[in-house]
PDB file of C-alpha atoms in Angstrom:
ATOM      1  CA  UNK A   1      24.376 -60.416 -18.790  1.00 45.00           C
ATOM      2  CA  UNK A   2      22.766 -60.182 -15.084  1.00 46.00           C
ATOM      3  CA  UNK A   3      24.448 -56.901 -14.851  1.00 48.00           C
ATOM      4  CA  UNK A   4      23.320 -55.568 -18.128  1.00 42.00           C
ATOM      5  CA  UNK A   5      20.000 -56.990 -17.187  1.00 46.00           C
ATOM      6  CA  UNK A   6      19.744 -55.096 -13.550  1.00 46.00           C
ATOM      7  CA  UNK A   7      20.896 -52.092 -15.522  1.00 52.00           C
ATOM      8  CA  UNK A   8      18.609 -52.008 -17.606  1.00 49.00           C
ATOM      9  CA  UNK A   9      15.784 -52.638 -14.921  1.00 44.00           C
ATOM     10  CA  UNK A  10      17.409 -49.834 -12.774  1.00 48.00           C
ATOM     11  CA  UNK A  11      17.288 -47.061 -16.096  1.00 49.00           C
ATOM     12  CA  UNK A  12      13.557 -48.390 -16.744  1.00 47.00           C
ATOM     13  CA  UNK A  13      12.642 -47.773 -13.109  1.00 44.00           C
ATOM     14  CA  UNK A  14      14.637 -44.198 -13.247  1.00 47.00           C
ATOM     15  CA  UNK A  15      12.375 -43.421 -16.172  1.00 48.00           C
ATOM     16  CA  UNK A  16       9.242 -44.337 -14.999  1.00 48.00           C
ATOM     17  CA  UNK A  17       9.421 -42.548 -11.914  1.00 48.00           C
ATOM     18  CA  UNK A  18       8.846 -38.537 -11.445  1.00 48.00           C
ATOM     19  CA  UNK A  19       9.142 -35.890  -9.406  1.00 48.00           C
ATOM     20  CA  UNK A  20       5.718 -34.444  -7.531  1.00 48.00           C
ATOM     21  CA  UNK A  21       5.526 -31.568  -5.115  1.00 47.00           C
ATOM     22  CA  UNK A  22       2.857 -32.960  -2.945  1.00 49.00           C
ATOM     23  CA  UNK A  23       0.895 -29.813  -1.830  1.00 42.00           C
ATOM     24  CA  UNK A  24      -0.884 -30.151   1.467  1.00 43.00           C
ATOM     25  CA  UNK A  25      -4.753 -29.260   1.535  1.00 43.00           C
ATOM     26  CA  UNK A  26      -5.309 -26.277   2.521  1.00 41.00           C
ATOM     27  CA  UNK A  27      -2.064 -24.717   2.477  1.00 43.00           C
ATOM     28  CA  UNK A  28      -0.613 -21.510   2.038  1.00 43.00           C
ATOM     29  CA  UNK A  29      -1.948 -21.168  -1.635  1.00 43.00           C
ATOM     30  CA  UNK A  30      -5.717 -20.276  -0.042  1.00 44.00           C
ATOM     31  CA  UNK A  31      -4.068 -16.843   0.989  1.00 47.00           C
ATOM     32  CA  UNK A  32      -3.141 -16.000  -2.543  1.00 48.00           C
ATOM     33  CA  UNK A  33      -6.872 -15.808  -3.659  1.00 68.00           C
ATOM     34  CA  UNK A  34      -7.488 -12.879  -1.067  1.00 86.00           C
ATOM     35  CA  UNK A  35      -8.965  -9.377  -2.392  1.00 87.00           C
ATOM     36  CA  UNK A  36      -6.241  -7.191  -2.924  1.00 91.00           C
ATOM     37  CA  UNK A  37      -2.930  -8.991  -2.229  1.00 92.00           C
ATOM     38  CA  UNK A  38      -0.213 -10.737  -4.016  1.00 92.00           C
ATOM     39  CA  UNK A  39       2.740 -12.677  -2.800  1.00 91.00           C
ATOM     40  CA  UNK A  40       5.658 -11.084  -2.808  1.00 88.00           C
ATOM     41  CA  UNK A  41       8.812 -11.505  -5.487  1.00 85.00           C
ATOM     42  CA  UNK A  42      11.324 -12.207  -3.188  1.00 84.00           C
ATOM     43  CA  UNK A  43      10.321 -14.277   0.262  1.00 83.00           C
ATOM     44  CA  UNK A  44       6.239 -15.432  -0.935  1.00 84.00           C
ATOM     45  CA  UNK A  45       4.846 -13.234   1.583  1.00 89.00           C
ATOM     46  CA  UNK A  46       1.788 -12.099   1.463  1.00 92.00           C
ATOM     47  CA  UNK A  47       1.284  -7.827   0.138  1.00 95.00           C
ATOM     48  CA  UNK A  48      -1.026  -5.689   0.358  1.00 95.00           C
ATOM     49  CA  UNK A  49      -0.707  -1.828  -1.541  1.00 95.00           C
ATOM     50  CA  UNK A  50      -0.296   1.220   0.487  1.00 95.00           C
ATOM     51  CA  UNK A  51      -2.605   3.261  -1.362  1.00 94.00           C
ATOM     52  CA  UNK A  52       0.648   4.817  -3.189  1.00 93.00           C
ATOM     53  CA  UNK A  53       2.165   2.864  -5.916  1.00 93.00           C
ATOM     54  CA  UNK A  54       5.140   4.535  -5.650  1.00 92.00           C
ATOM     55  CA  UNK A  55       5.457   3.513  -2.010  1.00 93.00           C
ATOM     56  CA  UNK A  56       4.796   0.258  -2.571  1.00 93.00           C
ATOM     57  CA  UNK A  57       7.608   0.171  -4.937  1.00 91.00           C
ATOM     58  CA  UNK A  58       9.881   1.844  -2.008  1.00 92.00           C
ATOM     59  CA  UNK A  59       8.970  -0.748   0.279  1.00 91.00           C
ATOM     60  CA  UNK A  60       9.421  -3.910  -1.908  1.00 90.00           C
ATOM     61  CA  UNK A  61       5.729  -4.103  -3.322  1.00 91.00           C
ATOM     62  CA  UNK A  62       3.968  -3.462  -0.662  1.00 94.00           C
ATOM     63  CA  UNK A  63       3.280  -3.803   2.843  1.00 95.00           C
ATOM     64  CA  UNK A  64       3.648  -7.062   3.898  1.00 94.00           C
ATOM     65  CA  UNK A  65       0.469  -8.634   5.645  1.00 95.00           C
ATOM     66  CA  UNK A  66       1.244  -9.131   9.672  1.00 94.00           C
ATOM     67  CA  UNK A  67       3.269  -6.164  10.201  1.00 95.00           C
ATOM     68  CA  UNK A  68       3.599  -2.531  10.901  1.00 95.00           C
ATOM     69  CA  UNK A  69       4.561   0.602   9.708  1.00 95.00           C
ATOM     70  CA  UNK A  70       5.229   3.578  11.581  1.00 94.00           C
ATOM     71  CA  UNK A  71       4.933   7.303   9.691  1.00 94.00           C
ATOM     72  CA  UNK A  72       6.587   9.869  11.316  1.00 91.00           C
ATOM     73  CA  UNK A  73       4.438  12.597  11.353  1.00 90.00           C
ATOM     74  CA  UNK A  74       5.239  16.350   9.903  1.00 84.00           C
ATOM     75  CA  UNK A  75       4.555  19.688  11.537  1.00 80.00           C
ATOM     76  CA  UNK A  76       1.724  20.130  10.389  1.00 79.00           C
ATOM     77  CA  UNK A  77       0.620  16.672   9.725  1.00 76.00           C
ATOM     78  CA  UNK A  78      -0.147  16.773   6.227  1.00 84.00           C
ATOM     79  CA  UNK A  79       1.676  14.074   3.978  1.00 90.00           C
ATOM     80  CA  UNK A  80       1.424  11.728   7.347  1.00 92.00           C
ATOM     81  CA  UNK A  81      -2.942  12.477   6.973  1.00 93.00           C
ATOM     82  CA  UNK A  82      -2.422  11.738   3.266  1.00 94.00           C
ATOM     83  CA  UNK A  83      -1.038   8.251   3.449  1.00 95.00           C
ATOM     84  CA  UNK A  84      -3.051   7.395   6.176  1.00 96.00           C
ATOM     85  CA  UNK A  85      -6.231   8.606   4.347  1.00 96.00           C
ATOM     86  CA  UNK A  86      -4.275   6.841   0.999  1.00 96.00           C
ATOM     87  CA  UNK A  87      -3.983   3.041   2.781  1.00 97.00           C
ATOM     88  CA  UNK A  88      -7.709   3.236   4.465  1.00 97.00           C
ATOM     89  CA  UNK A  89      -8.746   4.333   1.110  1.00 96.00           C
ATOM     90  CA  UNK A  90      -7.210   1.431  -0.643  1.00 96.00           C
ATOM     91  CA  UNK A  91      -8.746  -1.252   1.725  1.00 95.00           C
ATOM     92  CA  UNK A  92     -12.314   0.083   0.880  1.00 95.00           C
ATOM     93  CA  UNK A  93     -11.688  -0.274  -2.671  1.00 94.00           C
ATOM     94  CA  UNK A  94      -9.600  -4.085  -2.146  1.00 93.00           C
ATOM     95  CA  UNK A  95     -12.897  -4.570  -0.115  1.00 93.00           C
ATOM     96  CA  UNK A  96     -11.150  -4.785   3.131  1.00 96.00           C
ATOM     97  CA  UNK A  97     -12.445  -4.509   6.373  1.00 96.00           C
ATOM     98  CA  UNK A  98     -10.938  -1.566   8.869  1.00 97.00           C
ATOM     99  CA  UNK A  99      -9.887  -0.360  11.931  1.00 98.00           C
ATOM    100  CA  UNK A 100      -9.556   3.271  12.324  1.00 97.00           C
ATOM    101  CA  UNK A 101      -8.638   4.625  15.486  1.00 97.00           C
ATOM    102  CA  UNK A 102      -7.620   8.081  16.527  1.00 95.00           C
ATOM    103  CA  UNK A 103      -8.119  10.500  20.122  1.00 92.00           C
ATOM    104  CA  UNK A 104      -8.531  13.356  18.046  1.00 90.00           C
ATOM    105  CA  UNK A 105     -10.978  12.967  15.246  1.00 92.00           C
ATOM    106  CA  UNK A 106     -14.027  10.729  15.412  1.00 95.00           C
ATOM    107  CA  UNK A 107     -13.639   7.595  12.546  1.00 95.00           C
ATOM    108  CA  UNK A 108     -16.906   8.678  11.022  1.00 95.00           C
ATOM    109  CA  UNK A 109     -15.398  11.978   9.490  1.00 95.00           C
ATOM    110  CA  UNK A 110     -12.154  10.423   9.074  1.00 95.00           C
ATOM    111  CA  UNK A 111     -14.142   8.012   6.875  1.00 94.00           C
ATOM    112  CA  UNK A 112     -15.817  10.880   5.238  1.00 93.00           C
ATOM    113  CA  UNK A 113     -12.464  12.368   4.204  1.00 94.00           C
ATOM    114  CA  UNK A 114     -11.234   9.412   2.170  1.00 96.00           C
ATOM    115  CA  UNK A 115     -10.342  10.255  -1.938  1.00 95.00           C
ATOM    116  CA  UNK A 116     -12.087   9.230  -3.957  1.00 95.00           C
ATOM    117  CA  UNK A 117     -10.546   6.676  -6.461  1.00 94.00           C
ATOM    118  CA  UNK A 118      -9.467   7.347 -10.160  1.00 89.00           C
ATOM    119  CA  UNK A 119     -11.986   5.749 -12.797  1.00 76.00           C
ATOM    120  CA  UNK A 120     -10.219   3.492 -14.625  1.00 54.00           C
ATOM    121  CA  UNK A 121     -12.686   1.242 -16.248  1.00 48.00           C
ATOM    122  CA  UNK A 122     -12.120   3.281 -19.544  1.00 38.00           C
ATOM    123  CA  UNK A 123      -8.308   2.930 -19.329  1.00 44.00           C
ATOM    124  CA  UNK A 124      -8.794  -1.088 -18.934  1.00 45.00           C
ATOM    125  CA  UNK A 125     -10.926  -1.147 -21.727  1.00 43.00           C
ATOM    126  CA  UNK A 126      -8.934   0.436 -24.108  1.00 44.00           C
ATOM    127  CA  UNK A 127      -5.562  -1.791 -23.228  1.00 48.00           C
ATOM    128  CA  UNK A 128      -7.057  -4.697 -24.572  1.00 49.00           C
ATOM    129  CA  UNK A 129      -7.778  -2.525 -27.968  1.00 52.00           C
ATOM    130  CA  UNK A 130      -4.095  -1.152 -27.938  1.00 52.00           C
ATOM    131  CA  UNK A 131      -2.512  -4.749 -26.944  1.00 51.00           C
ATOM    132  CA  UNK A 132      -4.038  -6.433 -30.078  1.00 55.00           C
ATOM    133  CA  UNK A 133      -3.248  -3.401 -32.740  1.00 55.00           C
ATOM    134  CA  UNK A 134       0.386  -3.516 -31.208  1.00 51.00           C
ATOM    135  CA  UNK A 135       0.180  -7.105 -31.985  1.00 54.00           C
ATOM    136  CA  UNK A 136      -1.243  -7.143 -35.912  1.00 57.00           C
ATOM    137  CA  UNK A 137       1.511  -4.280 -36.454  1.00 54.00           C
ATOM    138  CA  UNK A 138       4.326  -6.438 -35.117  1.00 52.00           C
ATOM    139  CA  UNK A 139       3.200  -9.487 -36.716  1.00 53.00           C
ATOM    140  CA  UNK A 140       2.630  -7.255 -40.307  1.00 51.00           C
ATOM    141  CA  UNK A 141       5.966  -5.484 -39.690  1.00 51.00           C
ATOM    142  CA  UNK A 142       8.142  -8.738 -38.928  1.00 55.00           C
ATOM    143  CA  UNK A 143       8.558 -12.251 -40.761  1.00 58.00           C
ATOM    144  CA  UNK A 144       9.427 -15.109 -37.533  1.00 57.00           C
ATOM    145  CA  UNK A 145      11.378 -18.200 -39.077  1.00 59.00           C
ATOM    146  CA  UNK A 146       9.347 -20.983 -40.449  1.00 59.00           C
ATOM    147  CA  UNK A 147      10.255 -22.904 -37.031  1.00 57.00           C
ATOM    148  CA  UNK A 148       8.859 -20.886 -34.743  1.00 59.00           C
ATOM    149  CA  UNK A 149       5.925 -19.982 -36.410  1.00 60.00           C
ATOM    150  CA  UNK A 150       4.120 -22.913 -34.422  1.00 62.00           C
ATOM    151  CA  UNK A 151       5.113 -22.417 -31.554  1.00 59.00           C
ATOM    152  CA  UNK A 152       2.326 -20.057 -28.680  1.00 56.00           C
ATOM    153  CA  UNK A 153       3.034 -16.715 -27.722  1.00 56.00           C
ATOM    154  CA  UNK A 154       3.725 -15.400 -24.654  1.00 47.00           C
ATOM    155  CA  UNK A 155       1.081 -13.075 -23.033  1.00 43.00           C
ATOM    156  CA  UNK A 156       3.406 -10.232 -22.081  1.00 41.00           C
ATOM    157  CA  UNK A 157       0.740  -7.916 -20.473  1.00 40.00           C
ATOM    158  CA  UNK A 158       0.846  -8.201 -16.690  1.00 39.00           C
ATOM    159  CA  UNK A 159      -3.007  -7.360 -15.872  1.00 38.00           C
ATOM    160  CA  UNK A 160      -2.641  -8.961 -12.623  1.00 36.00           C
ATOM    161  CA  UNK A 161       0.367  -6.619 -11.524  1.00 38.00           C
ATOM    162  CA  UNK A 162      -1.675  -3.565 -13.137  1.00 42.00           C
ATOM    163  CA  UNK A 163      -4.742  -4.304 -10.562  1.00 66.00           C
ATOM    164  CA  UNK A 164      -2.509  -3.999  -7.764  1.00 82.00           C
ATOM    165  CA  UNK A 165      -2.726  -0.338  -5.642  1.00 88.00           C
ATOM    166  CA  UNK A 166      -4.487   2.395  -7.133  1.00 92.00           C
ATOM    167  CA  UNK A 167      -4.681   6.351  -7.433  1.00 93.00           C
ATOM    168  CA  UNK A 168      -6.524   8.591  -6.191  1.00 95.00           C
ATOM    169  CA  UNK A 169      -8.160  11.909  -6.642  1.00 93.00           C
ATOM    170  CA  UNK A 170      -7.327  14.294  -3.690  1.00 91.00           C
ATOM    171  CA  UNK A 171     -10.103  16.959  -5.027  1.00 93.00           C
ATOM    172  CA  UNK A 172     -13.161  14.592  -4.464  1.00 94.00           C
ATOM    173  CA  UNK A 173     -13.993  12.433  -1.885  1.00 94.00           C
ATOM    174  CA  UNK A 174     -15.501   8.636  -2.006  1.00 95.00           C
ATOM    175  CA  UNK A 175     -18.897   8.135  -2.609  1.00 93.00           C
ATOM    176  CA  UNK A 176     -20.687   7.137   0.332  1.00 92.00           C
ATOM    177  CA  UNK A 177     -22.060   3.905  -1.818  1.00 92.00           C
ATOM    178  CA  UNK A 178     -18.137   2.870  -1.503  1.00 90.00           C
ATOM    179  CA  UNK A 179     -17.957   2.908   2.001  1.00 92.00           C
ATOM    180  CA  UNK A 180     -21.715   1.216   2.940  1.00 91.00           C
ATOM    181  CA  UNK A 181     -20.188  -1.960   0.762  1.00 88.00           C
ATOM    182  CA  UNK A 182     -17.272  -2.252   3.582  1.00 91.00           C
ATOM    183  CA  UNK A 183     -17.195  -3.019   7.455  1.00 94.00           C
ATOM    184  CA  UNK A 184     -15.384  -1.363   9.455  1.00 96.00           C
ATOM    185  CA  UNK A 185     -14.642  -0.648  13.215  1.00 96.00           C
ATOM    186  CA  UNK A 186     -14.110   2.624  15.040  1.00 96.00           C
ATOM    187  CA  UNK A 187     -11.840   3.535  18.062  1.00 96.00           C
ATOM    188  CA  UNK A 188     -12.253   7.196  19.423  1.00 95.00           C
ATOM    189  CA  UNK A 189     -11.010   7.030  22.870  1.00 91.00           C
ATOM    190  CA  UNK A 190     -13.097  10.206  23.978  1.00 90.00           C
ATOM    191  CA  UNK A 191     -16.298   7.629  23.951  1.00 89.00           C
ATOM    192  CA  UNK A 192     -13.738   4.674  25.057  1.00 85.00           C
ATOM    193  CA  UNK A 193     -13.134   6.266  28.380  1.00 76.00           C
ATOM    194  CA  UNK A 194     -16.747   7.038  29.350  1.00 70.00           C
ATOM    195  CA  UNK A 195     -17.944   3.791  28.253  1.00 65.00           C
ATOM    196  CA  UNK A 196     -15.860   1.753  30.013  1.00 58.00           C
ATOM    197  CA  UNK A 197     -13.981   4.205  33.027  1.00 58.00           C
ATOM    198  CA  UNK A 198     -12.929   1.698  35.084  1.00 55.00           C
ATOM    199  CA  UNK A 199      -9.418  -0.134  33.718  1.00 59.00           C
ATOM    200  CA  UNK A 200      -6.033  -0.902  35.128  1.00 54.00           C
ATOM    201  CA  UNK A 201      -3.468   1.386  33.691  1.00 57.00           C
ATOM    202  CA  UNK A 202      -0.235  -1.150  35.124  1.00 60.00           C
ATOM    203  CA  UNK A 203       2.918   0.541  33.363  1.00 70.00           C
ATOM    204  CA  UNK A 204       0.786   1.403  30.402  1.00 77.00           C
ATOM    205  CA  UNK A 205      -1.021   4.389  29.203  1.00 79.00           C
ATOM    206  CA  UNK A 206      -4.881   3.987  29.759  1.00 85.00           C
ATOM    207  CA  UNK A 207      -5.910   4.579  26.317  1.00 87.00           C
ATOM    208  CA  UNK A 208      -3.172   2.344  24.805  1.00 91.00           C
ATOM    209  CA  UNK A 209      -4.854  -0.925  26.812  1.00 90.00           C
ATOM    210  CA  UNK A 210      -7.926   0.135  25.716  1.00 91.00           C
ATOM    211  CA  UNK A 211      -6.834   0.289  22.071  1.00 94.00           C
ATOM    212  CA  UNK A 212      -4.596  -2.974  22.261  1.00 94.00           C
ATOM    213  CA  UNK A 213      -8.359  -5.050  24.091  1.00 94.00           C
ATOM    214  CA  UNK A 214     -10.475  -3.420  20.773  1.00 95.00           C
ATOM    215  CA  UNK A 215      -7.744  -4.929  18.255  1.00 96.00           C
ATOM    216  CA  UNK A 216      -7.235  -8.170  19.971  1.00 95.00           C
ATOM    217  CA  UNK A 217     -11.174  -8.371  20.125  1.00 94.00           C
ATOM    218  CA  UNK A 218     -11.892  -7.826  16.686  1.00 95.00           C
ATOM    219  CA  UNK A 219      -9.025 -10.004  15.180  1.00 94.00           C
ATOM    220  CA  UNK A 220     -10.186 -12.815  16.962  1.00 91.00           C
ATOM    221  CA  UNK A 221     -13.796 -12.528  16.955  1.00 91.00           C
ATOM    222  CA  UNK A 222     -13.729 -11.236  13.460  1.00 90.00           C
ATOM    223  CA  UNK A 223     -11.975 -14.370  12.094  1.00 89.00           C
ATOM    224  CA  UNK A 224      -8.680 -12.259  11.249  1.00 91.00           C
ATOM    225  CA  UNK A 225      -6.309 -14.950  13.587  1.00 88.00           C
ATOM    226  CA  UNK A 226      -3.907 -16.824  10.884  1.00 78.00           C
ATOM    227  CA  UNK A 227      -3.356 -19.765  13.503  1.00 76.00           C
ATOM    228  CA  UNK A 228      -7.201 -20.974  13.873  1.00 78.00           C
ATOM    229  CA  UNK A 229      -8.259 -22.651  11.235  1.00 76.00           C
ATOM    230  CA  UNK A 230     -11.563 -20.721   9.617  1.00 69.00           C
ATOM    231  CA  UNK A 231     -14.518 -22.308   7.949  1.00 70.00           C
ATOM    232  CA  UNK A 232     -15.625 -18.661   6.976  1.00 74.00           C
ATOM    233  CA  UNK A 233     -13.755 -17.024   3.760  1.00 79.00           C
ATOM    234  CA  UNK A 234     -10.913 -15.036   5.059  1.00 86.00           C
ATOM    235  CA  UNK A 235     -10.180 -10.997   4.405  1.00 92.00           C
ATOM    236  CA  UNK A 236      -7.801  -8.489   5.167  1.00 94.00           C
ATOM    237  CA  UNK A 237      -7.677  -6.354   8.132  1.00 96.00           C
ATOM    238  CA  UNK A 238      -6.559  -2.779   7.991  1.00 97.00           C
ATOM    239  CA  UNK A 239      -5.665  -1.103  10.995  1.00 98.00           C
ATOM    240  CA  UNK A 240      -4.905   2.771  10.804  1.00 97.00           C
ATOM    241  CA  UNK A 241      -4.077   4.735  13.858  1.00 97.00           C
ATOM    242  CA  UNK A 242      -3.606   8.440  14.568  1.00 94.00           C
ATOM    243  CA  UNK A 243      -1.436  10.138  16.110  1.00 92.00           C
ATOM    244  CA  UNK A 244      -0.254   7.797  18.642  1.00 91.00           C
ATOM    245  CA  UNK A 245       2.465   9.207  21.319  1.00 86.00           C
ATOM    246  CA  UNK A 246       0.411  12.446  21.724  1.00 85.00           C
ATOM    247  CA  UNK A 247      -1.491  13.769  25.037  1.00 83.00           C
ATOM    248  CA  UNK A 248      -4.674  12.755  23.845  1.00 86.00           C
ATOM    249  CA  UNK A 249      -3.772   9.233  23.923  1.00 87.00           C
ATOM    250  CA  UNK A 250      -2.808   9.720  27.832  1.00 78.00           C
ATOM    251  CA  UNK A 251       0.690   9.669  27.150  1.00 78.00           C
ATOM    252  CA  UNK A 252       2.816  12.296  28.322  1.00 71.00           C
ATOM    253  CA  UNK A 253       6.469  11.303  27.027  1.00 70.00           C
ATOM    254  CA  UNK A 254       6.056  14.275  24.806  1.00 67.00           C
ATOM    255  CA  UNK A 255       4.441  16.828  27.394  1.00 62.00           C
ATOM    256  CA  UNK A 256       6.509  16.234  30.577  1.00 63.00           C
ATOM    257  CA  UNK A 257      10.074  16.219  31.336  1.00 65.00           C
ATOM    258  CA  UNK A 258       9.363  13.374  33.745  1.00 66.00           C
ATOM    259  CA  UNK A 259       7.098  10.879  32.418  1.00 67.00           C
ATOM    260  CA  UNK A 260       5.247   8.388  34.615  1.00 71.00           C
ATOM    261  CA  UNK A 261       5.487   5.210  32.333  1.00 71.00           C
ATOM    262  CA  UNK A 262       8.451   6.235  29.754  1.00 76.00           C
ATOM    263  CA  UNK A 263       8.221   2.749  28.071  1.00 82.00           C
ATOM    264  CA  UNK A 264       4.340   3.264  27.807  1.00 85.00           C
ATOM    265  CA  UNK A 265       4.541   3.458  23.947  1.00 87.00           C
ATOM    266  CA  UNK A 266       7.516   0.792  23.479  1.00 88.00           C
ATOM    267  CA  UNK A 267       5.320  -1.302  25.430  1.00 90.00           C
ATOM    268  CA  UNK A 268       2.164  -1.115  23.069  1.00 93.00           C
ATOM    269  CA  UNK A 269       4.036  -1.424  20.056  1.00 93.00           C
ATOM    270  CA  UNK A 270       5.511  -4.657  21.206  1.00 94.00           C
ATOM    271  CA  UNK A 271       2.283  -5.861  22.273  1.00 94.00           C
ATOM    272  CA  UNK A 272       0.682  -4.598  19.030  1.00 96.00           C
ATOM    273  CA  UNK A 273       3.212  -6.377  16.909  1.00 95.00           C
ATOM    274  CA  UNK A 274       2.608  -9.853  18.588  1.00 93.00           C
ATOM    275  CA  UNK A 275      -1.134  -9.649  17.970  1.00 93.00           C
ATOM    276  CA  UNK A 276      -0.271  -8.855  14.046  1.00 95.00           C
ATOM    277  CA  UNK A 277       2.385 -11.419  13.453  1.00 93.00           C
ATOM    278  CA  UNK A 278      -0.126 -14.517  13.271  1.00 90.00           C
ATOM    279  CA  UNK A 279      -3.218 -12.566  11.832  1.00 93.00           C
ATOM    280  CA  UNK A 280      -4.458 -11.122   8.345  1.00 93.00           C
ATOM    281  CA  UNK A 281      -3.880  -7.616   8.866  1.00 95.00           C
ATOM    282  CA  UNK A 282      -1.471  -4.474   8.591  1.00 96.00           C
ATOM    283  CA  UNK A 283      -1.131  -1.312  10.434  1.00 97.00           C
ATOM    284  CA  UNK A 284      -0.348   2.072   9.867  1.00 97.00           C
ATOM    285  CA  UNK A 285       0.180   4.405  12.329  1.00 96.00           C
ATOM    286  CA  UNK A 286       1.795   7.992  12.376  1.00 95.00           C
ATOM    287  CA  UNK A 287       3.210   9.551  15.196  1.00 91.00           C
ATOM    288  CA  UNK A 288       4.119  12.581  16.322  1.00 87.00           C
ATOM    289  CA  UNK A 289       8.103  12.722  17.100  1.00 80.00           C
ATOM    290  CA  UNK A 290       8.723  15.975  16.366  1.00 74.00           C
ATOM    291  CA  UNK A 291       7.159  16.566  19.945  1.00 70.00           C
ATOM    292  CA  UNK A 292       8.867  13.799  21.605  1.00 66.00           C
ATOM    293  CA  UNK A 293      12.988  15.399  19.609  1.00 65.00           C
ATOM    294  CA  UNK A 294      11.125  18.762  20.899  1.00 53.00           C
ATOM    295  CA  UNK A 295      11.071  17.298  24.399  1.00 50.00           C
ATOM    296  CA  UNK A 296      14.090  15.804  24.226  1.00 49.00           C
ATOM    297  CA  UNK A 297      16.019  18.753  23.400  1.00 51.00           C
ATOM    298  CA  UNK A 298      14.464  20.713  26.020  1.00 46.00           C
ATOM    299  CA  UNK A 299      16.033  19.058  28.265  1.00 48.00           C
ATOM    300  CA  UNK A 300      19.053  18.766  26.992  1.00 49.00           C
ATOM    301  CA  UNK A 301      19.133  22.851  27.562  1.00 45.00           C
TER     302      UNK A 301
END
């Protein structure tokens, strides 16, 4: 009997208790509310679209927030400009802020130069419309057992999915309303250098500290650093840079058969990539290695 009764207390206690996730305040689920991101399918990391929705299919769903991604550059630099243009362009319409930096082109006209995006309030509108007659045909055309007549369908359409990365029209460009709405930081290393002349180079290009100080600033000032805690709402940083590796940028791995600091660009990615890991932002920057395989097999004649 006393083991029937301790049993009995033991199932009664089983039954009573359940399983809770206890969810810390303030966790990780704060960074699924941001503007233009969803977690990913696979690991829960953060995304954030390209600009191409086909890319973003290429690369998983998206770029994933705290990294980088390096576009080799073509001849003439036209599809690298285009996704460049394409993932800038997306962050104005997420409502992002961005960092644009090139030694070739001033930000302002690279700004200028954005697509404009594809209207498609009219498409949204009509899903709903379309959704609902698919629904009254299905229900007319087919009888569902008397069982499972009470039981609550499934909303199949995946709007949230659908808002993710956008197109847009290469023949226009964005309104200048679009672009007010944002903020947004400029690096042109022309005006870098005769602001501020006097730096120490170490085994670094010049212009690549300079660039590396401006990011650094703005993540932390700006409230982009994941590992301080922010009493401000948080966004998304998008970094773009253009061109990197080329003379302009005081590198001359592509230009000389005997480079002063050969590591110079290693060295700033590196750095570059440790200042993204624990912050809200992404990068894209295109580079020119047709010059550098040019170069190389130069001298390998």
């Amino acid at each position: 009997m006393a083991a029937l009764a301790t049993g009995g207390v033991a199932q009664s206690e089983r039954a009573a208790t359940s399983f809770q996730r206890k969810v810390p305040d303030g966790g990780g689920g704060r960074l699924a509310v941001l503007p233009g991101t969803r977690p990913s399918m696979r690991h829960g990391q953060l995304l954030v679209s390209s600009g191409l929705p086909s890319l973003d299919h290429v690369l998983g769903g998206g770029l994933a927030v705290g990294t980088l991604l390096l576009i080799e550059e073509d001849v003439y630099g036209l599809y690298s400009n285009l996704l460049f243009k394409h993932f800038l362009a997306e962050g104005i319409v997420c409502g992002h802020n961005l960092f644009i930096a090139s030694a070739k082109e001033e930000p302002t006209d690279i700004l200028k130069a954005f697509p404009a995006p594809l209207n498609t309030s009219i498409n949204e509108k009509e899903e709903p419309a379309t959704a609902m007659k698919c629904k009254q045909n299905s229900q007319e055309s087919m009888k569902i057992a008397w069982r499972y007549q009470n039981i609550p369908t499934l909303e199949t359409t995946q709007t949230a999915i659908s808002k993710f990365g956008h197109y847009f029209d290469l023949s226009k460009t964005m309104a200048p309303q679009l672009i007010q709405n944002i903020k947004w930081h400029g690096f042109f290393l022309p005006e870098e250098t005769a602001l501020c002349p006097d730096i120490k180079s170490g085994n670094m290009a010049c212009g690549y500290i300079r660039l590396l100080h401006s990011i650094q600033k703005v993540i932390q000032q700006e409230g982009f650093d994941g590992s301080i805690s922010q009493k401000k709402q948080r966004n998304i940083l998008r970094i773009g840079i253009q061109s990197l590796g080329s003379v302009l940028w005081g590198d001359d791995i592509c230009s000389t058969e005997n480079p002063q600091n050969i590591y110079s660009l290693t060295k700033f990615l590196y750095g570059l990539r440790g200042l993204l890991r624990t912050s809200l932002s992404t990068c894209i920057i295109t580079v020119p290695f047709h010059l550098i395989q040019l170069l190389i097999e130069h001298k390998e004649l």
